[in-house]
Coordinates of C-alpha atoms and ligand atoms in Angstrom, one line a residue:
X258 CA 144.7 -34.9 -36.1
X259 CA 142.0 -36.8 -36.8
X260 CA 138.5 -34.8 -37.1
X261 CA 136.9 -36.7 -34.6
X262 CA 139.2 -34.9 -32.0
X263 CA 138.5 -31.4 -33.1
X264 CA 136.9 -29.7 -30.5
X265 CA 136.1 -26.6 -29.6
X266 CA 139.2 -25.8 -27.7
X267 CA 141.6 -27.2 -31.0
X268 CA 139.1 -24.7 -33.2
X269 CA 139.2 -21.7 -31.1
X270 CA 143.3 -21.9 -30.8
X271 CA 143.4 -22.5 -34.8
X272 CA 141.2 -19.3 -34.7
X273 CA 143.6 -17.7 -32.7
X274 CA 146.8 -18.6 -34.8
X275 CA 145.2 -17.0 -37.6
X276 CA 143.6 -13.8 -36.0
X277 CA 147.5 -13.1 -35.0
X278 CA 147.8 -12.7 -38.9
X279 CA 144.9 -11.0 -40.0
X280 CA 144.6 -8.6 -37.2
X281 CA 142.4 -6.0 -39.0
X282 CA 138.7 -6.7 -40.2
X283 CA 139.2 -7.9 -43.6
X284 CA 137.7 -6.6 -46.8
X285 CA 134.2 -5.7 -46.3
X286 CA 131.4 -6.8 -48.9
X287 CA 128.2 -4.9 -49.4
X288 CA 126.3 -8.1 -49.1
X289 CA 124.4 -7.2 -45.7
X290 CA 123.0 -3.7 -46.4
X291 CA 121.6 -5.8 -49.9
X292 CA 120.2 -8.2 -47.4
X293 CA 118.7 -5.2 -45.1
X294 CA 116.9 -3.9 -48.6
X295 CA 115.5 -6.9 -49.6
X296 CA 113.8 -8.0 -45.6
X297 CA 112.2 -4.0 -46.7
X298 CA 110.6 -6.0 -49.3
X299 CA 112.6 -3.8 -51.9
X300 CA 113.2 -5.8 -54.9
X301 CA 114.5 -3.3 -57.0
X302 CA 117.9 -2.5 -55.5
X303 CA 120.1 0.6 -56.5
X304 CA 123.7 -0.6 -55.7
X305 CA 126.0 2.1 -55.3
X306 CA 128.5 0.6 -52.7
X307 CA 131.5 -1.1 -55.3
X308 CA 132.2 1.1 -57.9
X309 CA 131.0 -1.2 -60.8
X310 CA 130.5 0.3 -64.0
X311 CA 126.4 -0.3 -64.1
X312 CA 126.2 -1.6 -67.9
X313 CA 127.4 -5.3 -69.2
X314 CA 130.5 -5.5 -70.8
X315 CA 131.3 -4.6 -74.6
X316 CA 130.1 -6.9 -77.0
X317 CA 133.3 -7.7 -78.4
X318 CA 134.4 -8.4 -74.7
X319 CA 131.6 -10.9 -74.3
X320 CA 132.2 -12.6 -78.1
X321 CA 135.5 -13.3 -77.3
X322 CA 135.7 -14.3 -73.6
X323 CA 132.9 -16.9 -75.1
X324 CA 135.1 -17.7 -77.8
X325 CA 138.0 -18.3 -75.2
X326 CA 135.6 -21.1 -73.8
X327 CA 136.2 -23.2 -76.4
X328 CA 140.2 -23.6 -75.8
X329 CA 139.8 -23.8 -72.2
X330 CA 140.9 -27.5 -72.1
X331 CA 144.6 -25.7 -72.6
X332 CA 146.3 -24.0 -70.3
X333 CA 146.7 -20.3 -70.7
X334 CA 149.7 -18.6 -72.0
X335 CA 152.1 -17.8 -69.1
X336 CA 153.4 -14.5 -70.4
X337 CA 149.6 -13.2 -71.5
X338 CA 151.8 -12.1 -74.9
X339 CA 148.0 -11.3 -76.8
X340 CA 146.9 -9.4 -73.4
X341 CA 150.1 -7.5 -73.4
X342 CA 149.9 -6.7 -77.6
X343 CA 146.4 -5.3 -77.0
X344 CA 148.1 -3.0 -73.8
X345 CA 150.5 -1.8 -75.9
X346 CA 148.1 -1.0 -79.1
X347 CA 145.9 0.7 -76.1
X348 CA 148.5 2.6 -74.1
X349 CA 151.7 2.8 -76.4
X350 CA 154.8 1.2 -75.7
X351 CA 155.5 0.5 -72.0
X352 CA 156.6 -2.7 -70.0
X353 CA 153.6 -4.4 -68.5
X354 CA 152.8 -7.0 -66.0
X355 CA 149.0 -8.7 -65.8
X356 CA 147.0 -10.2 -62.7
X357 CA 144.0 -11.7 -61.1
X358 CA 142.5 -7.8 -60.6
X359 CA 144.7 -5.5 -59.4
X360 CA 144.3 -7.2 -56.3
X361 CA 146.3 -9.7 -57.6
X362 CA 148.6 -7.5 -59.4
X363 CA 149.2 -5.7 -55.8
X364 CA 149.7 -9.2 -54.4
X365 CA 152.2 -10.5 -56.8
X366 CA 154.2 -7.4 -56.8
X367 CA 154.3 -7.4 -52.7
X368 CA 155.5 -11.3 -52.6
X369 CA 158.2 -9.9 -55.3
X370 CA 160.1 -7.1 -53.2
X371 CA 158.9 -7.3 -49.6
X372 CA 160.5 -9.9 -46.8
X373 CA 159.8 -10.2 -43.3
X374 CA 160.3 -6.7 -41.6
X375 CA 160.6 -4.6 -44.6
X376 CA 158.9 -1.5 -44.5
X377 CA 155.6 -0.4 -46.5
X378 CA 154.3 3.1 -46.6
X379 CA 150.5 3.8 -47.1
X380 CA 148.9 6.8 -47.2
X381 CA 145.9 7.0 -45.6
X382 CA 142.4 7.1 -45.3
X383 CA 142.7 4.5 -48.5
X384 CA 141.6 1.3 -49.9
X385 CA 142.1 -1.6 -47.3
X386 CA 143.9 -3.9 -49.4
X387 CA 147.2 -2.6 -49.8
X388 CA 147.9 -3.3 -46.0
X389 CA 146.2 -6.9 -46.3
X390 CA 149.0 -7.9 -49.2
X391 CA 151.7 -6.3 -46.6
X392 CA 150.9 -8.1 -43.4
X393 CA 150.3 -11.3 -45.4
X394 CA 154.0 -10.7 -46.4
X395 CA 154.6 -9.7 -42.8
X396 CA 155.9 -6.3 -43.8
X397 CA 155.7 -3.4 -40.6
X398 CA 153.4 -0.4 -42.6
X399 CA 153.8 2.9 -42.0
X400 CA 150.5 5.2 -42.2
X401 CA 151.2 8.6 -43.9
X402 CA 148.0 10.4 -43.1
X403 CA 146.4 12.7 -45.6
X404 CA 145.6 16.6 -44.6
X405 CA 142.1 18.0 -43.3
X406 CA 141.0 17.7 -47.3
X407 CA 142.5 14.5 -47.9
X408 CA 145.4 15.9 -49.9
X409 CA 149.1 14.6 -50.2
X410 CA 151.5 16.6 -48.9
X411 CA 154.6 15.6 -50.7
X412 CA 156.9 17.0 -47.9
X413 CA 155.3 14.9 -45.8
X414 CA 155.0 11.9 -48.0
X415 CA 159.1 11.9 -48.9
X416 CA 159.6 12.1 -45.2
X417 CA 157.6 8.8 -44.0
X418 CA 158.2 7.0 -46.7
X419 CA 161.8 7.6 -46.5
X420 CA 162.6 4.0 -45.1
X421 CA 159.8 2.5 -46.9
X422 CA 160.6 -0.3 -49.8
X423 CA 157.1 -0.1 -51.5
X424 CA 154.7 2.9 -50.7
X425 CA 151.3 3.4 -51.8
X426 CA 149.4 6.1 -53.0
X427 CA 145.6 6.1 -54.8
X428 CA 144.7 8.5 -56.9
X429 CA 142.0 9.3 -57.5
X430 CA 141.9 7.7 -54.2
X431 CA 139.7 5.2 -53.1
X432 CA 137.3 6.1 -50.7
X433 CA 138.2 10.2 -50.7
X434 CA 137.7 10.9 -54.8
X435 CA 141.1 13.0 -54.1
X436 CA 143.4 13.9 -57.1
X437 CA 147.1 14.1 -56.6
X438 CA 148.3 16.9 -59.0
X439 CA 151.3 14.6 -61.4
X440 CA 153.7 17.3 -60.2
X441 CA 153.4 16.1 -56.8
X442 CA 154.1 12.6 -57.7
X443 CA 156.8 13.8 -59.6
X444 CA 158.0 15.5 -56.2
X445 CA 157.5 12.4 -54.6
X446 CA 159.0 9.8 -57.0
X447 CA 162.2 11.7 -57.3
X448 CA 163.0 11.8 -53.5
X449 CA 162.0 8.4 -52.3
X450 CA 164.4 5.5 -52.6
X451 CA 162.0 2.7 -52.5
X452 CA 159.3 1.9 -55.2
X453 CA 155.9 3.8 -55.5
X454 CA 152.8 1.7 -56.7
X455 CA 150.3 4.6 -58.1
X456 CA 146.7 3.1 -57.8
X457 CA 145.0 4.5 -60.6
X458 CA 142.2 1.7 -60.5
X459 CA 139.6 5.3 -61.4
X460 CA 142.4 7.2 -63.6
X461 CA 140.1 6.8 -66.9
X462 CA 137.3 8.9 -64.9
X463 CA 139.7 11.6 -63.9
X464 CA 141.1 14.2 -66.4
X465 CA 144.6 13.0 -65.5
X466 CA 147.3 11.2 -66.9
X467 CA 150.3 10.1 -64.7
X468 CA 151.8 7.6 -67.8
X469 CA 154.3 9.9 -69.2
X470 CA 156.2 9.6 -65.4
X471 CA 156.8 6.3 -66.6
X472 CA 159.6 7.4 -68.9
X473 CA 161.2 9.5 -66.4
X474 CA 161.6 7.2 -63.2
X475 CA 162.5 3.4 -63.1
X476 CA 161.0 3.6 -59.2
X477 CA 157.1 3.8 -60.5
X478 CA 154.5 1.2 -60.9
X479 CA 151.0 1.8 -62.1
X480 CA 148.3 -0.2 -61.1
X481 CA 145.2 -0.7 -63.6
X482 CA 142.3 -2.7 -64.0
X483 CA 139.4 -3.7 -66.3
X484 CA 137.0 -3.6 -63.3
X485 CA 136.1 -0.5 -63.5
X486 CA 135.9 1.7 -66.6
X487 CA 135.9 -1.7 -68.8
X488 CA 133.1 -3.1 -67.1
X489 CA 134.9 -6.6 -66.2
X490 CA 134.7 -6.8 -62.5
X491 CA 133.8 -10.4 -62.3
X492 CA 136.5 -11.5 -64.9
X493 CA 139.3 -10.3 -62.7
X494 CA 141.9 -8.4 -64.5
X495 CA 144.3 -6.5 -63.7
X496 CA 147.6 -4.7 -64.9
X497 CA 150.6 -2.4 -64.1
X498 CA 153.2 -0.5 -66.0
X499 CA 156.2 -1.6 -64.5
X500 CA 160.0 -0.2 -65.2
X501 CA 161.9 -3.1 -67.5
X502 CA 163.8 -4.2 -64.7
X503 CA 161.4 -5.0 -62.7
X504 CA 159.0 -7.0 -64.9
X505 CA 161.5 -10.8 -65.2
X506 CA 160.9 -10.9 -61.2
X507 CA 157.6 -10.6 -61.0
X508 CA 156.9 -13.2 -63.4
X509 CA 159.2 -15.1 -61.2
X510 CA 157.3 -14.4 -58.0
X511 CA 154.0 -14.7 -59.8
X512 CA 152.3 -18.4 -59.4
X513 CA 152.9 -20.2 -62.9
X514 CA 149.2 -19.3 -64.8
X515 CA 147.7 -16.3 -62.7
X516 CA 145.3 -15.2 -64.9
X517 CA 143.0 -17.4 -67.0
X518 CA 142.7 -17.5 -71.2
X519 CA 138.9 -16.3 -71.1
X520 CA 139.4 -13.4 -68.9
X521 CA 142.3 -12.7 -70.9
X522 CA 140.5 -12.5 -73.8
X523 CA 137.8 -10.8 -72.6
X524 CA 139.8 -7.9 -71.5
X525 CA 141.3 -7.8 -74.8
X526 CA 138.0 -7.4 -76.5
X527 CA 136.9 -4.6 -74.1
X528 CA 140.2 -3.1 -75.0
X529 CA 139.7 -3.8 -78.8
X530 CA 136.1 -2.1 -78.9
X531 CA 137.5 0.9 -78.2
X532 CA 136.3 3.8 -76.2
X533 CA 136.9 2.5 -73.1
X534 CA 133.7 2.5 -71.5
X535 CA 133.1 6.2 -73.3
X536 CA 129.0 6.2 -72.7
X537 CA 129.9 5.6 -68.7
X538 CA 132.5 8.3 -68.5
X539 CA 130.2 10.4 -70.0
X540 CA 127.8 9.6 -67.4
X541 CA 130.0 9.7 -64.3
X542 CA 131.2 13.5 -65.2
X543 CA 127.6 14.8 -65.7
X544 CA 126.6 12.6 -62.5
X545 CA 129.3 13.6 -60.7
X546 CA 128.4 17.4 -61.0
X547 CA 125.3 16.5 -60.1
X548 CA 125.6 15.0 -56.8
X549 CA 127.9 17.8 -55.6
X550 CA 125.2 20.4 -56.7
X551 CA 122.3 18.9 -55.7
X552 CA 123.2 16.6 -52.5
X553 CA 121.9 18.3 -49.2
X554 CA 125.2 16.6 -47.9
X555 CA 129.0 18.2 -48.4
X556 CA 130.6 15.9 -51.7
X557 CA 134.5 16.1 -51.3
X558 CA 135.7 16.5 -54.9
X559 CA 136.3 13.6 -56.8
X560 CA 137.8 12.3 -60.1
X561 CA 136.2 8.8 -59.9
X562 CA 133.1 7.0 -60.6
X563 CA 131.9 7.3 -56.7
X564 CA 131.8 10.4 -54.2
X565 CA 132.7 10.6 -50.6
X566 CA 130.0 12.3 -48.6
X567 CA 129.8 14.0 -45.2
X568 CA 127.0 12.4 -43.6
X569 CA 126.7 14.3 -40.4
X570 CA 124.8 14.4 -37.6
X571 CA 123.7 10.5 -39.0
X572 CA 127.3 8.4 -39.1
X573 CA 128.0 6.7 -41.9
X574 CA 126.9 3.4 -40.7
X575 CA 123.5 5.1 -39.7
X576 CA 123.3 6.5 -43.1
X577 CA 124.2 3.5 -44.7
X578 CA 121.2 1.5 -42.7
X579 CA 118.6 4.8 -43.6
X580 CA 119.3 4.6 -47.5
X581 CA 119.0 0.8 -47.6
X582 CA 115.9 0.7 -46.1
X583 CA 114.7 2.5 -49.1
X584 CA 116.9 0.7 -51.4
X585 CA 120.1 2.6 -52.4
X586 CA 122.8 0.3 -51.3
X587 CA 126.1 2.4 -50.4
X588 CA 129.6 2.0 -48.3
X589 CA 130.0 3.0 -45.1
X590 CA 133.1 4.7 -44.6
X591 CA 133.6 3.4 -40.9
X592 CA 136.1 0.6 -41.9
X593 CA 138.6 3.0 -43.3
X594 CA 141.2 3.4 -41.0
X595 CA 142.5 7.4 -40.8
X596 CA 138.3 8.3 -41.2
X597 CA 136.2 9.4 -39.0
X598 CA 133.0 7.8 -38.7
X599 CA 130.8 10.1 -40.7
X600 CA 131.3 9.3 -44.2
X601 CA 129.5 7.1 -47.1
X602 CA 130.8 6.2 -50.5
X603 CA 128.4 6.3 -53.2
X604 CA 129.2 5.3 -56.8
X605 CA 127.6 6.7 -59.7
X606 CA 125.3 4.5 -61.0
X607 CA 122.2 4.0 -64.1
X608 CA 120.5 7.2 -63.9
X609 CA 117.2 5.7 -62.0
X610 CA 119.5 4.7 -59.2
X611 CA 121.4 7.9 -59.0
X612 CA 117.8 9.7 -59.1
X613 CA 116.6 7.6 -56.2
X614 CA 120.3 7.8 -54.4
X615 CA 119.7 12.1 -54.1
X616 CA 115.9 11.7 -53.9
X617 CA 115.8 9.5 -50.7
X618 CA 119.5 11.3 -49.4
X619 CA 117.7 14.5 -49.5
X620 CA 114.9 13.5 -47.7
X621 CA 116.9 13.2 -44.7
X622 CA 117.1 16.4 -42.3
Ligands
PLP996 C1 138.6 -1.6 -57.3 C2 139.9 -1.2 -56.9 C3 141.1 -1.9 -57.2 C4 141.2 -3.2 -58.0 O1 140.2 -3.9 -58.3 P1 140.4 -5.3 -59.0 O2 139.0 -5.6 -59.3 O3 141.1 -6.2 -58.1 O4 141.2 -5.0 -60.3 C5 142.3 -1.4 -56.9 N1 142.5 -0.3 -56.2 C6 141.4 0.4 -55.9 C7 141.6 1.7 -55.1 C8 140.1 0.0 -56.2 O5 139.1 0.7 -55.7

């Protein structure tokens, strides 16, 4: 229809049709608290509410993402063979598919195995976007809630995800810290028909190590990404160890050049340099001790680079408004289905923002 005939009745019902999709609120940004910082007249901002590594990317990262620049009037390689060589140099010898983020990665794999009515498992509280990708793919999701401390029960797990084609578990997960223990993903893996995608976006901060499942189940996927550890959040890469058979349909489902040549490359060099982001591992473990000792707050045990707090009697959205006005940006938990509303997720950060995050956290009764 033309424009001229859009009104406000034709927008609202457009509106409508699309709400019927995306029921649920969407992914939420930390733009506003940054907003509520700055009308403090705070111009040095602490921001603790994504999980970024703090520090720029490796030098080698930047040289050849720059470098990459310079072929860009080609289009990238389709299979990402230098990406995958420089996986396999990392990791060892595994099957590997790539992605915009894991995001993307999560996405791709979703459009690959799910139709229309097909079941997906989540266990819950977790990161939101697992059950975006499924009701995009209009997929009916099943919630397996975690216990009183946020563990998996395996039990449990194997029963509700019995039906389930894909189910997702985060570990550490995303916003609780949690842990699963490999033997319980073993447990689960080996009783479950369907596949298991094993977020392990904040595995490098953890002292775990769920690759070796790889060679023992053809039902596991693990999801990876250079956002994190590698410092490339803004390049968008991501990547999973996939079983052989599963890696010719992906590409298939996969639009034709996902993920671009400099991003590509860049994550090769961040790979290359080696260390993986060493210094900021460092960092998080001393930090991370730090916060649970020294936090007036209960810390729920964590193997990643942020911590869940207990905000009570403030909720989290109260806590979140009372920190930004003195500058420390973090996440409310309040969006995260399965939580109740007295949480905040805090990464760990430069040292003067972690200073400032307990300083101003503690000054709260
Ligand atoms: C950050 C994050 C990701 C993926 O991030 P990308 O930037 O898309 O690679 C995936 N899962 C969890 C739990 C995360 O927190």
């Amino acid at each position: 229809m033309p424009a001229s005939d859009r009104n406000e009745t034709t927008g609202s019902r457009f509106t409508r049709l699309v709400r019927q999709q995306y029921l649920s609120g969407g992914y939420v940004f930390a733009t506003p608290a940054v907003a509520r910082a700055r009308g403090k007249g705070i111009s040095r901002i602490a921001r603790l509410a994504s999980n970024e590594n703090p520090w720029p990317p490796s030098d080698t990262a930047i040289r050849m993402g720059g470098e990459a620049l310079e072929g860009a009037n080609r289009y990238p390689d389709e299979t990402m063979a230098e990406l995958v060589s420089a996986l396999s140099r990392h990791h060892g010898d595994y099957s590997f598919v790539t992605g915009v983020g894991m995001d993307g990665v999560i996405e791709t794999l979703l459009r690959t195995m799910v139709n229309p009515g097909d079941k997906v498992a989540v266990s819950v509280p977790t990161f939101s976007f697992y059950q975006l990708a499924a009701r995009a793919q209009s997929a009916d999701i099943i919630d397996i809630p975690r216990q009183a401390d946020f563990a998996v029960e395996p039990r449990d797990f194997i029963r509700k995800a019995r039906e389930a084609k894909v189910s997702f578990l985060c570990s550490p997960n995303n916003p609780t810290g949690t842990v699963t223990p490999p033997g319980d993903v073993r447990e689960i893996l080996s009783k479950i028909d369907g596949i298991l995608f094993l977020d392990n976006a904040y595995v490098e901060f953890s002292e775990i190590d769920y690759r070796p499942l790889m060679r023992e189940f053809d039902n596991l996927v693990i999801g990876r990404t250079m956002s994190k550890a590698f410092a490339l959040a803004g390049a968008r890469v991501g990547y999973a160890f996939v079983p052989a058979w599963l890696a010719p349909f992906y590409q298939r489902a996969a639009t034709p050049f996902t993920l671009n040549s400099i991003s590509a490359q860049a994550a090769i060099g961040a790979l290359e340099a080696g260390g993986g982001g060493r210094d900021y591992i460092t960092s998080v473990r001393h930090w991370r001790k730090r916060f649970s000792d020294e936090c007036r707050f209960p810390v729920s045990p964590s193997g990643a680079n942020f911590v869940m707090i207990d905000s009570r009697p403030y909720s989290g959205t109260e806590m979140t408004g009372m920190l930004a006005d003195r500058g420390v940006i973090v996440r409310s938990c309040a969006s995260f289905p399965g939580l109740s509303d007295h949480f905040i997720r805090v990464s760990i950060g430069e040292d003067w923002e972690n200073e400032l995050f307990l300083a101003s956290i503690n000054s709260f009764r």
